[in-house]
Coordinates of C-alpha atoms (C1' of nucleotides) in Angstrom, one line a residue:
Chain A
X1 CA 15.2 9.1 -25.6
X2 CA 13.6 12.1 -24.3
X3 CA 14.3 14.0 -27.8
X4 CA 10.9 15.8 -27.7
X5 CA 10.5 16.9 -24.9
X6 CA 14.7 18.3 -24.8
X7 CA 13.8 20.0 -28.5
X8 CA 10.4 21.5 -26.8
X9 CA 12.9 22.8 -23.8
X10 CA 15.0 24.6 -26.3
X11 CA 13.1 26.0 -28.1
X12 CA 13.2 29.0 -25.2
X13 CA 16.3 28.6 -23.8
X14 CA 19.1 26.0 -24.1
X15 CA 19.7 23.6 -22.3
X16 CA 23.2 22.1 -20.6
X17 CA 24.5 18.9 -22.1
X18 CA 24.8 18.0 -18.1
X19 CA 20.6 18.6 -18.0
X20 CA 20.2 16.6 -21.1
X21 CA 22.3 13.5 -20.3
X22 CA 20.6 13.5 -16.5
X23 CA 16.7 13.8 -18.7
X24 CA 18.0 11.2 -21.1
X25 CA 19.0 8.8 -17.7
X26 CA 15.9 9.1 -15.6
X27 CA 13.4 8.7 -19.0
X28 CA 16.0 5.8 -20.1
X29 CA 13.3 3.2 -20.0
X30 CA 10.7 3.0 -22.9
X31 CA 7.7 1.0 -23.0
X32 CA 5.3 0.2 -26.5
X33 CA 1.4 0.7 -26.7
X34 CA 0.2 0.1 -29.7
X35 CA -3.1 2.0 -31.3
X36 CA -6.0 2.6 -28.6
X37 CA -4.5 1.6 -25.8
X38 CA -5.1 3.1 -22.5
X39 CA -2.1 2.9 -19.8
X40 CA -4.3 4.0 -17.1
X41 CA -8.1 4.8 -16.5
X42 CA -9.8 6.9 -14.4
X43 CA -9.4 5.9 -10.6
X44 CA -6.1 3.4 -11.1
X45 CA -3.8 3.8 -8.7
X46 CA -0.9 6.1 -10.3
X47 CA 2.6 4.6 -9.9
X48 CA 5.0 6.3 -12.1
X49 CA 6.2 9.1 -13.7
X50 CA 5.8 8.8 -17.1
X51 CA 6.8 11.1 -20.1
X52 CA 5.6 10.1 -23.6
X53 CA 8.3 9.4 -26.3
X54 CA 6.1 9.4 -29.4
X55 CA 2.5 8.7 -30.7
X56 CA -0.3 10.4 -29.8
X57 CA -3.3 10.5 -27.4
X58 CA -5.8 12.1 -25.4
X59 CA -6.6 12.7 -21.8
X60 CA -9.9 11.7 -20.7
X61 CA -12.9 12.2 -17.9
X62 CA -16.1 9.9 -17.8
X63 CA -19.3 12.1 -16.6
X64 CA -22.2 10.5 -14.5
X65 CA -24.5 11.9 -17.0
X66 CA -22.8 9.6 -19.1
X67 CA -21.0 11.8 -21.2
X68 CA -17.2 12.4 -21.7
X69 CA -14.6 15.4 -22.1
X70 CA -11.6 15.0 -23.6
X71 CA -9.7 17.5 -21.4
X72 CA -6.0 17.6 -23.4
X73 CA -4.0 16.0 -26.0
X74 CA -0.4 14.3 -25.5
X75 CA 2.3 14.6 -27.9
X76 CA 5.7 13.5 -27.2
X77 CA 7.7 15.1 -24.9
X78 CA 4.9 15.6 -22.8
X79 CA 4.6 14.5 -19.3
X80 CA 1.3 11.9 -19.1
X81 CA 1.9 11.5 -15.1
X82 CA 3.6 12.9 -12.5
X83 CA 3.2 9.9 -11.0
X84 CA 2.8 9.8 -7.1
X85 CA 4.4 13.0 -7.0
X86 CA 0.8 14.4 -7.9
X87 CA -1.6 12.5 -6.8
X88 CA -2.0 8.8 -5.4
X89 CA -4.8 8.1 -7.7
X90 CA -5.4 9.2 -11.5
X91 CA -8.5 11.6 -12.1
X92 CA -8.7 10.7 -15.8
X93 CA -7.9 8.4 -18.7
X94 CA -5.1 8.7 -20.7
X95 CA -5.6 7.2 -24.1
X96 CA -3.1 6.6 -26.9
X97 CA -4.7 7.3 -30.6
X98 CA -1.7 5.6 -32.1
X99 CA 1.2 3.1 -31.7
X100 CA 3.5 5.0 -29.1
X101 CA 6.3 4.4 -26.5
X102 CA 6.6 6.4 -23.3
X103 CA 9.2 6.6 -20.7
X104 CA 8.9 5.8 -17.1
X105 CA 10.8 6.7 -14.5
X106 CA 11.5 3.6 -11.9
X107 CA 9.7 3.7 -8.5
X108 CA 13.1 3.5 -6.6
X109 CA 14.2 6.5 -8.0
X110 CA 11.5 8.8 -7.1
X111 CA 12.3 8.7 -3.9
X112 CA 15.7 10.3 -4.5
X113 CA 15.2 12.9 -8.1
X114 CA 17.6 15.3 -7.6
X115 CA 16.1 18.4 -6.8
X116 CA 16.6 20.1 -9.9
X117 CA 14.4 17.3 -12.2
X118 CA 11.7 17.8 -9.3
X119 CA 11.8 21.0 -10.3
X120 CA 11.7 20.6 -13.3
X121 CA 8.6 18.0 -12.8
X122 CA 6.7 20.2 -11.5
X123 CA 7.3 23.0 -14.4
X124 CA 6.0 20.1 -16.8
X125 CA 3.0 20.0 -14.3
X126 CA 2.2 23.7 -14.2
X127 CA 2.5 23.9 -18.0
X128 CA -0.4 20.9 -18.2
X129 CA -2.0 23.3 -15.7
X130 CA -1.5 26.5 -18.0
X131 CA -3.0 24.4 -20.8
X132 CA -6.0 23.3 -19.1
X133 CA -7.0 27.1 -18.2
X134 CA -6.8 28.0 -21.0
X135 CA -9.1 25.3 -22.4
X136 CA -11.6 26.7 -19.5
X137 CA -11.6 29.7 -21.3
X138 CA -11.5 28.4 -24.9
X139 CA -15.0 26.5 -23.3
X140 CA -16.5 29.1 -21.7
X141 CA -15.8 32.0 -24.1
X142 CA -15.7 30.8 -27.7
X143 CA -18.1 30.1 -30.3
X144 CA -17.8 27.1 -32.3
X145 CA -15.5 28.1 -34.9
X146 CA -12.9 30.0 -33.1
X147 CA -13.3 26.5 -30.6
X148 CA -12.6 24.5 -32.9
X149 CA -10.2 27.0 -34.5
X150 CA -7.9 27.1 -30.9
X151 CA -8.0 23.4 -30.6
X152 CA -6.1 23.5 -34.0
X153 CA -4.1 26.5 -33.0
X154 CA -2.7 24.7 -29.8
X155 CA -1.7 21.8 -31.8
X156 CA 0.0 22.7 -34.4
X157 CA 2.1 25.0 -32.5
X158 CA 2.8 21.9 -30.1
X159 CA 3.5 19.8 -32.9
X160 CA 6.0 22.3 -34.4
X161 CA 7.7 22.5 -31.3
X162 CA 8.4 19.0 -31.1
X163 CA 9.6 19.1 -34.6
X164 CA 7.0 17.3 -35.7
X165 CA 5.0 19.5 -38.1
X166 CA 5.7 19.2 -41.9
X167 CA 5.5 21.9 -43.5
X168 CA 1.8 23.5 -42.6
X169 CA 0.3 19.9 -41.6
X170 CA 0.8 17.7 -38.7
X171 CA -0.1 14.4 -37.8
X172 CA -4.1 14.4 -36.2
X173 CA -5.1 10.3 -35.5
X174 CA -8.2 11.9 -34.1
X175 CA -12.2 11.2 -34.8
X176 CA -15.0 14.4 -35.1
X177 CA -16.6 12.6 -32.2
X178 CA -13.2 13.2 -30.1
X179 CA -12.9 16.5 -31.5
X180 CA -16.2 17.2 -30.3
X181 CA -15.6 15.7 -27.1
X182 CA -13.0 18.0 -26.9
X183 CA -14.7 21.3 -27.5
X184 CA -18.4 20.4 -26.3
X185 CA -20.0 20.5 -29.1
X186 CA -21.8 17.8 -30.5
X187 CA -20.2 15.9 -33.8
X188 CA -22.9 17.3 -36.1
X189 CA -21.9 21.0 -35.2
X190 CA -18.0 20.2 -34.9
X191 CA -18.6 18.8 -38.8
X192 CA -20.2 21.6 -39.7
X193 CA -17.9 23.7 -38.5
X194 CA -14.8 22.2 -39.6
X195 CA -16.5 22.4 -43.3
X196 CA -17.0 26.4 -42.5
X197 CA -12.9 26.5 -41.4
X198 CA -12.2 24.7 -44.6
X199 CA -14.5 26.9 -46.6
X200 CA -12.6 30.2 -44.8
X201 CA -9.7 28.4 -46.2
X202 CA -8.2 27.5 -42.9
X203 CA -7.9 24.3 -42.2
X204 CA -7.6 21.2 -44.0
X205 CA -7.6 17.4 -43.6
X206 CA -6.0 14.6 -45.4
X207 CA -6.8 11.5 -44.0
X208 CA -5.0 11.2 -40.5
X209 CA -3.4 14.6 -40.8
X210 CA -4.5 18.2 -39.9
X211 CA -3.5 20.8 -42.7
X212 CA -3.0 24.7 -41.6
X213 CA -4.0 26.4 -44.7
X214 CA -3.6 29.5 -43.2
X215 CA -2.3 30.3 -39.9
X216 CA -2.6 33.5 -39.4
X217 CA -6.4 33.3 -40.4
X218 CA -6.6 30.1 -38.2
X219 CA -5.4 32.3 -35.0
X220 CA -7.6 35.4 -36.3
X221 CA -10.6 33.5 -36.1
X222 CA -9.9 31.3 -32.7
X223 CA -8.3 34.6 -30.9
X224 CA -4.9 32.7 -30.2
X225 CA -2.1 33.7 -28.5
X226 CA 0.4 30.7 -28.4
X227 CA 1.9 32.9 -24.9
X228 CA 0.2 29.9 -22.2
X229 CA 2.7 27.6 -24.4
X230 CA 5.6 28.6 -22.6
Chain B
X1 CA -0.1 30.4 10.0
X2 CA -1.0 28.1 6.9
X3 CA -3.8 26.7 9.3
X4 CA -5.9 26.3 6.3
X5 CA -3.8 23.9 4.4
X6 CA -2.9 21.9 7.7
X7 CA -6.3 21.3 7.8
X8 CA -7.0 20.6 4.5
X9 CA -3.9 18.2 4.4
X10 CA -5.3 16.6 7.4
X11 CA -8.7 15.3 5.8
X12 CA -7.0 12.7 3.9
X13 CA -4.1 12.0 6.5
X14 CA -2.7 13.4 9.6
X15 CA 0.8 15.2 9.7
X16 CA 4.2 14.6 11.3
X17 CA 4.5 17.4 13.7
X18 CA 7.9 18.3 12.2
X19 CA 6.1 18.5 8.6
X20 CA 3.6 20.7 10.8
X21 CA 6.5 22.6 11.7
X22 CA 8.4 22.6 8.4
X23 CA 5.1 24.1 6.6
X24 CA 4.9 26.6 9.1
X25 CA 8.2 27.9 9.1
X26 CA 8.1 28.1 5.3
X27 CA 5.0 30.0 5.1
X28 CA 5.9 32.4 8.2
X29 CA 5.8 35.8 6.3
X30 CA 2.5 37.0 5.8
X31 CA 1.1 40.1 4.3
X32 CA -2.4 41.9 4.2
X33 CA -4.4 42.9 1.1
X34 CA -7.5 44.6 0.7
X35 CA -10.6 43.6 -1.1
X36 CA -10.7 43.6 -5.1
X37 CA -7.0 43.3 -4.5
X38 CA -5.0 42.0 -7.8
X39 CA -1.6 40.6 -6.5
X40 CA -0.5 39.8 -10.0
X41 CA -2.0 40.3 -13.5
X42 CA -1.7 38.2 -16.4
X43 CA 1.6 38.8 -18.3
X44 CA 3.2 40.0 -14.9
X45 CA 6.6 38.1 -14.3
X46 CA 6.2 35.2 -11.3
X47 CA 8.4 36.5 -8.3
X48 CA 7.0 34.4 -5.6
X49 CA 5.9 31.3 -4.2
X50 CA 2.2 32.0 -2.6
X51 CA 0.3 30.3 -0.1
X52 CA -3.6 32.7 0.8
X53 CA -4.2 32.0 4.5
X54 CA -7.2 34.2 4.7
X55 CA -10.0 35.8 2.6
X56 CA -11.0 34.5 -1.0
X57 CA -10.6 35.4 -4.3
X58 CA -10.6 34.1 -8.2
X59 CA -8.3 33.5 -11.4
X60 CA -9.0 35.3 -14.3
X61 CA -7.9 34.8 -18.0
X62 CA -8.4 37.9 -20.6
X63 CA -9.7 36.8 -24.0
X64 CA -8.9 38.5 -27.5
X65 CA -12.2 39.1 -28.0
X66 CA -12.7 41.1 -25.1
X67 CA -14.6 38.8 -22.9
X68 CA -12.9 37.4 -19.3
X69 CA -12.8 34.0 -17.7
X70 CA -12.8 33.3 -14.5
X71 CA -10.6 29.8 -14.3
X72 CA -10.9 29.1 -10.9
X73 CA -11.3 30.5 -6.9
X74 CA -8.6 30.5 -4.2
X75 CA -9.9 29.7 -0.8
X76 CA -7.5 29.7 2.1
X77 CA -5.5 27.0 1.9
X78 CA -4.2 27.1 -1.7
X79 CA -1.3 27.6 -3.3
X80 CA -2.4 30.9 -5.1
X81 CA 0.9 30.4 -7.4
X82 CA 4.6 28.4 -7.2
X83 CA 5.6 31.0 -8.7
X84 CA 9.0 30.6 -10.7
X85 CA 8.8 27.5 -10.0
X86 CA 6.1 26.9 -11.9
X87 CA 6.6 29.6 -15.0
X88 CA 8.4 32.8 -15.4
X89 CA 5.1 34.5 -16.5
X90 CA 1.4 35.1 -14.9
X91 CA -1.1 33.0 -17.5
X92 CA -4.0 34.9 -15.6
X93 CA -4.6 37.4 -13.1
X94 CA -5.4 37.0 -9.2
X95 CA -8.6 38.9 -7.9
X96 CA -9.1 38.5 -4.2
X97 CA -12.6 39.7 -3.5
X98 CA -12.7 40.4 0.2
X99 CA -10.0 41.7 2.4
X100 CA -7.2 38.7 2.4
X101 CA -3.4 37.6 3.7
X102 CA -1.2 35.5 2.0
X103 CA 2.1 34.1 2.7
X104 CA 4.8 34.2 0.4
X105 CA 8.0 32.5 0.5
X106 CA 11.5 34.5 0.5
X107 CA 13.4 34.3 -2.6
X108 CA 16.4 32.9 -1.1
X109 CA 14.4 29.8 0.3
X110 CA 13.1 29.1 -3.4
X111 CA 16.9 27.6 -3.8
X112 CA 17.1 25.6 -1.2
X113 CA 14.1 23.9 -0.6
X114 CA 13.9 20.6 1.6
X115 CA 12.8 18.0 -1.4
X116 CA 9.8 17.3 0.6
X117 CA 8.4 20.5 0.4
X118 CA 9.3 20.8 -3.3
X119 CA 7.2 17.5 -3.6
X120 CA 4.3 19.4 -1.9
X121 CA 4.6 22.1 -4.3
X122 CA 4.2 19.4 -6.8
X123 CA 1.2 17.9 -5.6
X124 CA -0.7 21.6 -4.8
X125 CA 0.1 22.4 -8.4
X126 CA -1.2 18.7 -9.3
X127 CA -4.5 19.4 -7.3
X128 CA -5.2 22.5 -9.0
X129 CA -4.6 20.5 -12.3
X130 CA -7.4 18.0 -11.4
X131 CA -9.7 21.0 -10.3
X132 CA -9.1 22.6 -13.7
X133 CA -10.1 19.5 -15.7
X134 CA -12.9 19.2 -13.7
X135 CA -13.9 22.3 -14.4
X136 CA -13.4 21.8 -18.3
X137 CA -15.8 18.8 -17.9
X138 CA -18.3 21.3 -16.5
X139 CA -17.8 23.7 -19.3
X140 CA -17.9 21.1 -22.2
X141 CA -20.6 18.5 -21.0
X142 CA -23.5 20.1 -18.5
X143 CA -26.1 21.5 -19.1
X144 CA -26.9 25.2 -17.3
X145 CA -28.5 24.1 -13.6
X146 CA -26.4 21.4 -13.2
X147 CA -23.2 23.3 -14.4
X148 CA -23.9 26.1 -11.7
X149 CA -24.8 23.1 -9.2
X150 CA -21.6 21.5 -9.7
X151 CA -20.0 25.0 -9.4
X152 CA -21.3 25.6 -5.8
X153 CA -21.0 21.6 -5.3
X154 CA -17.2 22.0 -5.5
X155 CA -17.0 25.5 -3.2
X156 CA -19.0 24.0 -0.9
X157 CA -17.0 20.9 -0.2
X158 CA -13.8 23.3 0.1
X159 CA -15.0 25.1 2.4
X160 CA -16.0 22.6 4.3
X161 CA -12.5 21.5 4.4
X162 CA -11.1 24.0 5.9
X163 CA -13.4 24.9 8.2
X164 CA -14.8 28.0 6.3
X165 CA -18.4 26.5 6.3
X166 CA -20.9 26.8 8.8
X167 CA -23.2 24.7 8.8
X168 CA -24.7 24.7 5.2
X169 CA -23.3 28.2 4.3
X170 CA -20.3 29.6 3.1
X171 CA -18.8 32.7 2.5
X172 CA -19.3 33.7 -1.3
X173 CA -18.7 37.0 -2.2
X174 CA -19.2 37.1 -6.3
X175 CA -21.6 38.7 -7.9
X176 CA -23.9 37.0 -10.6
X177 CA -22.2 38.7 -13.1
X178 CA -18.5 36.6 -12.0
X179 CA -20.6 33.2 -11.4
X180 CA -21.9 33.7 -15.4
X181 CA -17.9 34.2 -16.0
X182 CA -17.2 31.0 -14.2
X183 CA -19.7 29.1 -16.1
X184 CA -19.7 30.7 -19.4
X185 CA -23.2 31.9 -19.5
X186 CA -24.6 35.5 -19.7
X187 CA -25.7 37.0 -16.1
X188 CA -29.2 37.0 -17.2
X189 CA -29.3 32.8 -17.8
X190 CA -26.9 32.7 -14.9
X191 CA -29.5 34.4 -13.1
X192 CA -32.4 32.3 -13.9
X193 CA -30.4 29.0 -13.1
X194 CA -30.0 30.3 -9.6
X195 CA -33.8 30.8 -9.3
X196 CA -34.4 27.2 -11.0
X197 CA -31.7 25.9 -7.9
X198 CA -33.1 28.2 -5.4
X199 CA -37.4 26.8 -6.6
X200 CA -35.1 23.1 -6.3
X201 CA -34.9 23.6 -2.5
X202 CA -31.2 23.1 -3.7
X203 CA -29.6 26.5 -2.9
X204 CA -29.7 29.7 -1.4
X205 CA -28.2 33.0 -0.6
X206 CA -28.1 35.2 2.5
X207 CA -26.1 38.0 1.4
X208 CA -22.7 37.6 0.6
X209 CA -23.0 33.6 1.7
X210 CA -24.1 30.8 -0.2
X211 CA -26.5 28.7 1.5
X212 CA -26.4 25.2 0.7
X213 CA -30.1 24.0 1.4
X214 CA -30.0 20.4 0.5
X215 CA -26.3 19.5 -0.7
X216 CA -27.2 15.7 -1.6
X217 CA -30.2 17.0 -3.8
X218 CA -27.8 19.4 -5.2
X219 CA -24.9 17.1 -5.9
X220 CA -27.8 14.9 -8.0
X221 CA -28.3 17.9 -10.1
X222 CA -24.7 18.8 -10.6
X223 CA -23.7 14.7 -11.0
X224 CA -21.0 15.8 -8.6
X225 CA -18.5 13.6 -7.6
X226 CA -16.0 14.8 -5.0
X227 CA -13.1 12.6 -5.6
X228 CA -10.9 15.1 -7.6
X229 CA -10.7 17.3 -4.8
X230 CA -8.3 14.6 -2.9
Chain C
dC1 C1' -32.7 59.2 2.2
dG2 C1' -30.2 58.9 -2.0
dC3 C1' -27.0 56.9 -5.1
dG4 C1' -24.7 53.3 -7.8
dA5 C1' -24.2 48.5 -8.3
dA6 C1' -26.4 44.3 -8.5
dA7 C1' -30.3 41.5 -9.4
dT8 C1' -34.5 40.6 -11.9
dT9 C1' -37.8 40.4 -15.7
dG10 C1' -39.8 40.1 -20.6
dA11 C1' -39.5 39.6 -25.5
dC12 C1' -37.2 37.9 -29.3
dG13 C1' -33.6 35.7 -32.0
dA14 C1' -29.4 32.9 -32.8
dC15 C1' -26.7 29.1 -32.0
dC16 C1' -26.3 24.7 -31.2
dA17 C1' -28.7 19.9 -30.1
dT18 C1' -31.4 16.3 -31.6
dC19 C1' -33.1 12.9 -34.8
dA20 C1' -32.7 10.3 -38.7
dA21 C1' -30.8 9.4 -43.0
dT22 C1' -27.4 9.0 -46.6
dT23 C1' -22.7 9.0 -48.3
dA24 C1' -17.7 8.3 -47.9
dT25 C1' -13.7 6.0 -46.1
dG26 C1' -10.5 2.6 -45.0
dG27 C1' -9.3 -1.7 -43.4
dT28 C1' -10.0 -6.8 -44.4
dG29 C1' -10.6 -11.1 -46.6
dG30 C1' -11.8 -13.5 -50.7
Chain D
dC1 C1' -7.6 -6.2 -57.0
dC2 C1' -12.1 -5.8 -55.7
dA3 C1' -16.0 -6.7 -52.8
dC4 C1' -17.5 -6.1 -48.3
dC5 C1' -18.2 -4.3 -43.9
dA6 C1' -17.8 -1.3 -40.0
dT7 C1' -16.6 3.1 -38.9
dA8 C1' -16.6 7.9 -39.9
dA9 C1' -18.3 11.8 -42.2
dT10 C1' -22.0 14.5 -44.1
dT11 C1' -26.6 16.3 -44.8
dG12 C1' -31.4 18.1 -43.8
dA13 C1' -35.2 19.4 -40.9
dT14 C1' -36.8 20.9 -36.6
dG15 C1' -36.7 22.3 -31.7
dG16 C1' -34.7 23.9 -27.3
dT17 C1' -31.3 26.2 -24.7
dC18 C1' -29.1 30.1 -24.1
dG19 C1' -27.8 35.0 -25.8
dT20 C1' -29.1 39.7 -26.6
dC21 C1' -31.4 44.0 -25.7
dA22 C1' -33.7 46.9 -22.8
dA23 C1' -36.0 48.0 -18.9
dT24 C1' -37.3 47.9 -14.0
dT25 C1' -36.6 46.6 -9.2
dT26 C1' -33.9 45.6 -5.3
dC27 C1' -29.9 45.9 -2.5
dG28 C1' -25.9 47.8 -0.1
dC29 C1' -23.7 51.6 1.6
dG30 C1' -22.7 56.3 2.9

DNA sequence: CGCGAAATTGACGACCATCAATTATGGTGG
DNA sequence: CCACCATAATTGATGGTCGTCAATTTCGCG
C-alpha cells in the first residue's frame, strides 16, 4: 500500500481515486528487509522499479580514495529505483537503516505502464534529481552548522509530509558517522556541531529520534527554503 | 538536429533508424540564443521540454545567504529540462555561456508522446541524477586538486562523446571565478589548484579551451571513474 | 592603445581534520 | 536485573587546508 507516497502526492494537489487505485495496483507487491540490509549495491544490475513502503535508509557511493558519501535519504513513499527505466545498472547503494518493506513493480509490466504512471515515474525521478542539487549546493556553500542544520530541515519536512512526524520529532535510525558521511564533515566536527545546534536550542535527540526544538531557528541557521520539495 | 545526443546515445549502443527518426522529428524546432543567455531562472514556471544542440552552458542554484552554486554544465546533447514533465517550477537557473540553440518540444506533443520517448525522457532525467550524485561525492569527499581534477575529468569525457573534443582539448568557456562555484572553493584556492594541475603536467588552458595534457595522470588525481556517465 | 574583466600573488586567520583518549549507550547473556 | 561488551558519542590538543583581504598583473576586446 502506497499510503506515503499518495499522502506526499496530496499534500499539493489531490489526487483521483482512479490515480490512487491504479498506484495502489502497480506497487501491490511488498517485500520485507529487515535492519541494515542493502537491496542493491553499487554496480548490480537494476531490475525493478521499486518504491519504498516504510523504514528508513540511505543512498550510498563508495570513493576510490576509499571514502564514502551518503548522497540522500529514503523515507517511504519514495521511489528507491526507477528500475531499467533509468539506468541498466545502479550507480549507488541503497541501504535500509531499519526493518522496512518496499514495493516493486513486476518486470512484465514495465513494458506496458500506462503512460500516465510513466509520467508520473519520471516526476518521482526529477524530484530525487531536485533533491540532490540542492545537496550540491548545501555542500558547496554551507558551513557546518547550517549543513548540518539543512540536512535536518529536509527531513523533517519529508517526514511531516509522509505523516510521519510526531509532533516536532521524527524518527532518525541514523549514526554521526552517517551523518557525517552525509554532509562531508568528519564525525568529530558533525558532533561538535550537533552539540552547538543543541546549545542554539535547535535541535534535539532522543535515542533513535531527531527532535526540532525550534524550526524556525533550525531553517534561519541552515538558510532553508523547503520550495525544491515540491 | 539532436546530432549530439544520437551520438552520445550511440556510444553505448547503436540506434534503430526509426528511433533516429522518431528523435529527430521530436526535436525538429530549434531556436538561437546568444551568449550569457538565461532561458529560465529559478522560480520560473517549466513550459517546455528542452533538448541544447549547440553551444554550452551551466545550472545555477541561489542560496539565502547570498552565495550561488553552479549544480551542473549542459553540453549539447542534454536534456537541459523535461520540463512539466518533470516539475511545474525551475529549481535553478540555466546560464548558457557562449552563443547556443536548443530544441524545444511543442506543447501539444508533451500529451501525446510515443511511450518510448517518454521512457527516454526518463532515462536523460536518470543520467543527470547519477551526474548530480557524483557530483555530491566530489563536494563531500575530495580534497581541492583532485576535486577540480574530477571536475575537468568528467567534461572531458563528455565532450569527448559527442564529438566536441579535439584531441585533448575542449571548449571551456568559465571563468575561475564559476569553476570555484562548481567546486565550492573561493577563486583564489580555485586558482592555485589549477596551477598545482597545470605544475602536474595534468592540465592546461589555451584560452577559452581546456587542454587535457595527460587525462590518465589526471583521472589518478581525481580517482575518476567514468561509469556514471553511462 | 586603453579599458574592464579575469587571473595571479602574498600575508594572515579561521574552520575543519587528525590523532588519541575517555565516557556513554544499548543490546545481550548470565 | 545486572554485568558485560561492542558500538556510538564526546572531549582535548594540534596542525593543515582553505578562506579572507588587498593588491598587482595579465588578458581580451574595442
Amino acid at each position: 500500500m502506497p499510503a506515503a507516497l499518495i499522502a506526499r502526492l496530496e499534500t499539493s494537489d489531490r489526487l483521483a481515486d482512479a490515480v490512487k487505485h491504479h498506484l495502489r495496483h502497480m506497487f501491490r507487491n511488498s517485500r520485507a528487509a529487515s535492519a541494515n540490509a542493502d537491496p542493491w549495491r553499487e554496480g548490480d544490475k537494476a531490475t525493478h522499479v521499486a518504491l519504498l513502503l516504510s523504514g528508513f535508509g540511505y543512498r550510498c557511493r563508495q570513493l576510490a580514495n576509499g571514502r564514502r558519501q551518503i548522497v540522500g535519504y529514503v523515507v517511504p513513499g519514495d521511489l528507491l529505483t526507477a528500475g531499467p527505466l533509468a539506468a541498466p545498472v545502479h550507480d549507488h547503494s541503497l541501504r535500509l537503516t531499519e526493518a522496512s518493506t518496499y514495493a516493486t513493480l513486476p518486470d512484465p509490466e514495465l513494458a506496458t505502464l500506462e503512460p500516465f504512471l510513466l509520467r508520473l515515474l519520471t516526476r518521482l525521478v526529477a524530484r530525487e534529481l531536485s533533491i540532490s542539487r540542492e545537496w550540491i549546493a548545501n555542500l558547496g556553500q554551507r558551513e557546518a552548522r547550517a549543513r548540518v542544520a539543512h540536512l535536518f530541515c529536509e527531513l523533517s519536512v519529508r517526514m511531516r509530509d509522509i505523516g510521519q512526524a510526531d509532533g516536532s520529532s521524527f524518527p532518525f535510525p541514523v549514526t554521526q558517522q552517517e551523518i557525517a558521511d552525509s554532509v562531508g564533515f568528519t564525525i568529530v566536527h558533525v558532533n561538535r556541531t550537533l552539540q552547538a545546534l543543541r546549545r542554539d536550542g535547535a535541535l534535539a535527540f532522543d535515542g533513535r529520534r531527531a527532535i526540532v526544538a525550534d524550526f524556525v531557528r533550525l531553517t534561519a541557521i541552515a538558510g532553508f527554503d523547503a520550495r525544491y520539495l515540491d
